[in-house]
Amino acid sequence: MEKQNLPNSTLILVFGILSLLGCCCYGLPGIVFGVIAIILAKKATELYKENPELYLAYDNVKIGKILAIIGLILSVLTIIFYIIIFASYGFMSPEEIQEMLEGYQ
């Protein structure tokens, strides 16, 4: 029987990369892509472990899962950072920010 790629192996890798990039967009896209990639990677890993001789591209799944975990951690840290900033300063108009910066000089 001919070996075939694991289902969604490329998609897992792409979502892992997008989770890293998504942490720069206020963190929310990174969390969404990271969670989806981890769920798909878990299913693909289970499928691969049942019959490893039937499938290729398991490396894509492993790398995608690692990237998704890193992206998820960075996204959570980004959201925590924004929560701390909002709790400290709240919503400020550009004029208030300018006045605050001038006060530090």
Coordinates of N, CA and C in Angstrom, one line a residue:
M1 N 0.8 -1.2 0.0 CA 0.0 0.0 0.0 C 0.9 1.2 0.0
E2 N 0.5 2.2 -0.7 CA 1.3 3.4 -0.9 C 1.1 4.4 0.3
K3 N 2.2 5.0 0.7 CA 2.1 5.9 1.8 C 1.4 7.2 1.4
Q4 N 0.7 7.8 2.3 CA 0.0 9.1 1.9 C 0.3 10.1 3.1
N5 N 0.1 11.3 2.8 CA 0.3 12.4 3.8 C -0.8 12.3 4.8
L6 N -0.5 12.6 6.0 CA -1.5 12.7 7.1 C -2.5 13.7 6.7
P7 N -3.8 13.5 7.0 CA -4.8 14.5 6.8 C -4.5 15.8 7.6
N8 N -4.6 16.9 7.0 CA -4.4 18.2 7.6 C -3.0 18.5 8.1
S9 N -2.0 17.7 7.6 CA -0.7 18.0 8.1 C -0.2 19.4 7.7
T10 N -0.5 19.8 6.4 CA 0.0 21.1 5.9 C -0.9 22.2 6.6
L11 N -2.1 21.9 6.8 CA -3.0 22.9 7.5 C -2.5 23.1 9.0
I12 N -2.1 22.1 9.6 CA -1.6 22.2 11.0 C -0.4 23.1 11.0
L13 N 0.5 22.9 10.1 CA 1.7 23.7 10.0 C 1.4 25.2 9.7
V14 N 0.5 25.4 8.8 CA 0.1 26.8 8.4 C -0.6 27.5 9.6
F15 N -1.5 26.7 10.3 CA -2.1 27.3 11.5 C -1.1 27.6 12.6
G16 N -0.1 26.7 12.7 CA 1.0 27.0 13.7 C 1.7 28.3 13.4
I17 N 2.0 28.5 12.2 CA 2.7 29.7 11.7 C 1.8 30.9 12.0
L18 N 0.5 30.8 11.6 CA -0.5 31.9 11.8 C -0.7 32.2 13.3
S19 N -0.6 31.2 14.1 CA -0.7 31.5 15.6 C 0.5 32.4 16.1
L20 N 1.7 32.1 15.5 CA 2.8 33.0 15.8 C 2.6 34.4 15.3
L21 N 2.1 34.5 14.1 CA 1.8 35.9 13.6 C 0.7 36.5 14.3
G22 N -0.3 35.7 14.7 CA -1.5 36.3 15.3 C -1.3 36.9 16.7
C23 N -0.2 36.5 17.3 CA 0.1 37.1 18.6 C 0.4 38.6 18.5
C24 N 0.8 39.0 17.4 CA 1.1 40.4 17.2 C -0.2 41.3 16.9
C25 N -1.3 40.6 16.7 CA -2.6 41.3 16.5 C -3.4 41.3 17.7
Y26 N -3.0 41.8 18.8 CA -3.6 41.8 20.1 C -3.9 40.5 20.7
G27 N -3.3 39.4 20.1 CA -3.3 38.1 20.7 C -4.5 37.2 20.4
L28 N -5.6 37.7 20.0 CA -6.8 36.9 19.8 C -6.7 36.0 18.6
P29 N -6.2 36.4 17.4 CA -6.0 35.5 16.3 C -5.0 34.4 16.6
G30 N -4.0 34.7 17.4 CA -3.0 33.7 17.8 C -3.6 32.6 18.6
I31 N -4.5 33.0 19.5 CA -5.2 32.0 20.4 C -6.1 31.1 19.5
V32 N -6.8 31.7 18.6 CA -7.8 30.9 17.8 C -7.0 29.9 16.9
F33 N -6.0 30.4 16.2 CA -5.2 29.5 15.3 C -4.4 28.5 16.1
G34 N -3.9 28.9 17.3 CA -3.2 27.9 18.1 C -4.0 26.8 18.6
V35 N -5.2 27.1 19.1 CA -6.1 26.1 19.6 C -6.5 25.1 18.5
I36 N -6.9 25.7 17.3 CA -7.3 24.8 16.2 C -6.1 23.9 15.8
A37 N -4.9 24.5 15.7 CA -3.8 23.7 15.3 C -3.5 22.5 16.3
I38 N -3.6 22.8 17.6 CA -3.3 21.8 18.6 C -4.4 20.7 18.5
I39 N -5.6 21.1 18.3 CA -6.7 20.0 18.2 C -6.5 19.2 17.0
L40 N -6.2 19.8 15.9 CA -6.0 19.0 14.6 C -4.7 18.1 14.8
A41 N -3.7 18.7 15.4 CA -2.4 17.9 15.6 C -2.7 16.7 16.5
K42 N -3.5 16.8 17.5 CA -3.8 15.7 18.4 C -4.5 14.6 17.6
K43 N -5.5 15.0 16.8 CA -6.2 14.0 16.0 C -5.2 13.3 15.0
A44 N -4.3 14.1 14.3 CA -3.4 13.5 13.4 C -2.4 12.6 14.1
T45 N -2.0 13.0 15.3 CA -1.0 12.2 16.0 C -1.6 10.8 16.4
E46 N -2.9 10.8 16.8 CA -3.5 9.6 17.1 C -3.6 8.7 15.9
L47 N -4.0 9.3 14.8 CA -4.1 8.6 13.5 C -2.7 8.0 13.1
Y48 N -1.7 8.8 13.3 CA -0.4 8.3 12.9 C 0.1 7.2 13.8
K49 N -0.2 7.3 15.1 CA 0.3 6.2 16.0 C -0.4 4.9 15.8
E50 N -1.7 4.9 15.2 CA -2.4 3.7 14.9 C -1.6 2.9 13.8
N51 N -1.2 3.6 12.8 CA -0.6 3.0 11.6 C 0.5 3.9 11.1
P52 N 1.7 3.9 11.7 CA 2.8 4.8 11.3 C 3.3 4.5 9.9
E53 N 3.2 3.2 9.5 CA 3.7 2.9 8.2 C 2.9 3.3 7.0
L54 N 1.7 3.8 7.3 CA 0.8 4.3 6.2 C 0.9 5.7 5.9
Y55 N 1.6 6.5 6.7 CA 1.5 8.0 6.6 C 2.9 8.6 6.5
L56 N 2.9 9.7 5.8 CA 4.0 10.6 5.7 C 3.7 12.0 6.3
A57 N 4.7 12.8 6.3 CA 4.5 14.2 6.8 C 4.1 14.4 8.2
Y58 N 4.6 13.4 9.1 CA 4.4 13.6 10.5 C 5.2 14.7 11.1
D59 N 6.3 15.0 10.4 CA 7.2 16.2 10.8 C 6.4 17.5 10.7
N60 N 5.6 17.6 9.7 CA 4.7 18.9 9.6 C 3.8 19.0 10.8
V61 N 3.3 17.9 11.3 CA 2.4 17.9 12.4 C 3.1 18.3 13.7
K62 N 4.3 17.7 13.9 CA 5.1 18.0 15.1 C 5.5 19.5 15.1
I63 N 6.0 19.9 14.0 CA 6.5 21.3 13.9 C 5.3 22.3 14.1
G64 N 4.2 22.0 13.4 CA 3.0 22.8 13.5 C 2.5 22.9 15.0
K65 N 2.5 21.8 15.7 CA 2.1 21.7 17.1 C 3.0 22.6 18.0
I66 N 4.3 22.5 17.7 CA 5.3 23.3 18.5 C 5.0 24.7 18.3
L67 N 4.9 25.1 17.0 CA 4.6 26.5 16.7 C 3.3 27.0 17.3
A68 N 2.3 26.2 17.3 CA 1.0 26.5 17.8 C 1.1 26.8 19.3
I69 N 1.9 25.9 20.0 CA 2.1 26.1 21.5 C 2.8 27.4 21.8
I70 N 3.9 27.6 21.0 CA 4.6 28.9 21.2 C 3.7 30.1 20.9
G71 N 3.0 30.0 19.8 CA 2.1 31.1 19.5 C 1.0 31.3 20.5
L72 N 0.5 30.2 21.1 CA -0.6 30.3 22.1 C 0.0 31.0 23.4
I73 N 1.2 30.6 23.7 CA 1.8 31.2 24.9 C 2.1 32.7 24.7
L74 N 2.6 33.1 23.5 CA 2.9 34.5 23.2 C 1.6 35.3 23.2
S75 N 0.5 34.7 22.6 CA -0.8 35.4 22.5 C -1.4 35.6 23.9
V76 N -1.3 34.6 24.8 CA -1.8 34.8 26.1 C -1.0 35.9 26.9
L77 N 0.3 35.9 26.7 CA 1.2 37.0 27.3 C 0.8 38.3 26.7
T78 N 0.5 38.4 25.4 CA 0.2 39.7 24.8 C -1.2 40.2 25.4
I79 N -2.1 39.3 25.6 CA -3.4 39.7 26.1 C -3.2 40.2 27.6
I80 N -2.4 39.5 28.3 CA -2.2 39.9 29.7 C -1.5 41.2 29.8
F81 N -0.6 41.5 28.8 CA 0.1 42.8 28.8 C -0.9 43.9 28.5
Y82 N -1.8 43.7 27.5 CA -2.8 44.7 27.2 C -3.8 44.9 28.4
I83 N -4.1 43.8 29.1 CA -5.0 44.0 30.3 C -4.3 44.8 31.3
I84 N -3.0 44.6 31.6 CA -2.3 45.4 32.6 C -2.2 46.9 32.1
I85 N -2.0 47.1 30.9 CA -1.9 48.5 30.4 C -3.2 49.2 30.5
F86 N -4.3 48.5 30.2 CA -5.7 49.1 30.3 C -6.0 49.3 31.7
A87 N -5.7 48.4 32.6 CA -6.0 48.5 34.0 C -5.2 49.7 34.6
S88 N -4.0 49.9 34.1 CA -3.1 51.0 34.7 C -3.5 52.4 34.1
Y89 N -3.8 52.5 32.8 CA -4.1 53.8 32.2 C -5.5 54.0 31.7
G90 N -6.2 52.9 31.5 CA -7.6 53.1 30.9 C -7.5 53.6 29.5
F91 N -8.7 54.0 29.1 CA -8.8 54.6 27.7 C -8.3 56.1 27.8
M92 N -7.4 56.5 27.1 CA -6.8 57.8 27.1 C -6.9 58.4 25.7
S93 N -7.3 59.7 25.6 CA -7.3 60.3 24.3 C -5.9 60.7 23.9
P94 N -5.6 61.0 22.7 CA -4.2 61.3 22.3 C -3.7 62.6 23.0
E95 N -4.7 63.5 23.3 CA -4.2 64.7 24.0 C -3.8 64.4 25.5
E96 N -4.5 63.5 26.1 CA -4.1 63.1 27.5 C -2.8 62.3 27.5
I97 N -2.5 61.6 26.5 CA -1.2 60.9 26.3 C -0.1 61.9 26.1
Q98 N -0.4 62.9 25.3 CA 0.7 63.9 25.1 C 0.9 64.7 26.3
E99 N -0.1 65.0 27.1 CA 0.1 65.7 28.4 C 0.9 64.9 29.4
M100 N 0.6 63.6 29.4 CA 1.3 62.7 30.3 C 2.8 62.6 29.9
L101 N 3.1 62.5 28.6 CA 4.5 62.4 28.2 C 5.2 63.7 28.4
E102 N 4.5 64.9 28.3 CA 5.2 66.1 28.6 C 5.5 66.3 30.1
G103 N 4.7 65.7 30.9 CA 4.9 65.7 32.4 C 6.1 65.0 32.8
Y104 N 6.5 64.0 32.0 CA 7.7 63.2 32.3 C 9.0 63.9 31.9
Q105 N 8.9 64.9 31.0 CA 10.1 65.6 30.6 C 10.6 66.6 31.5

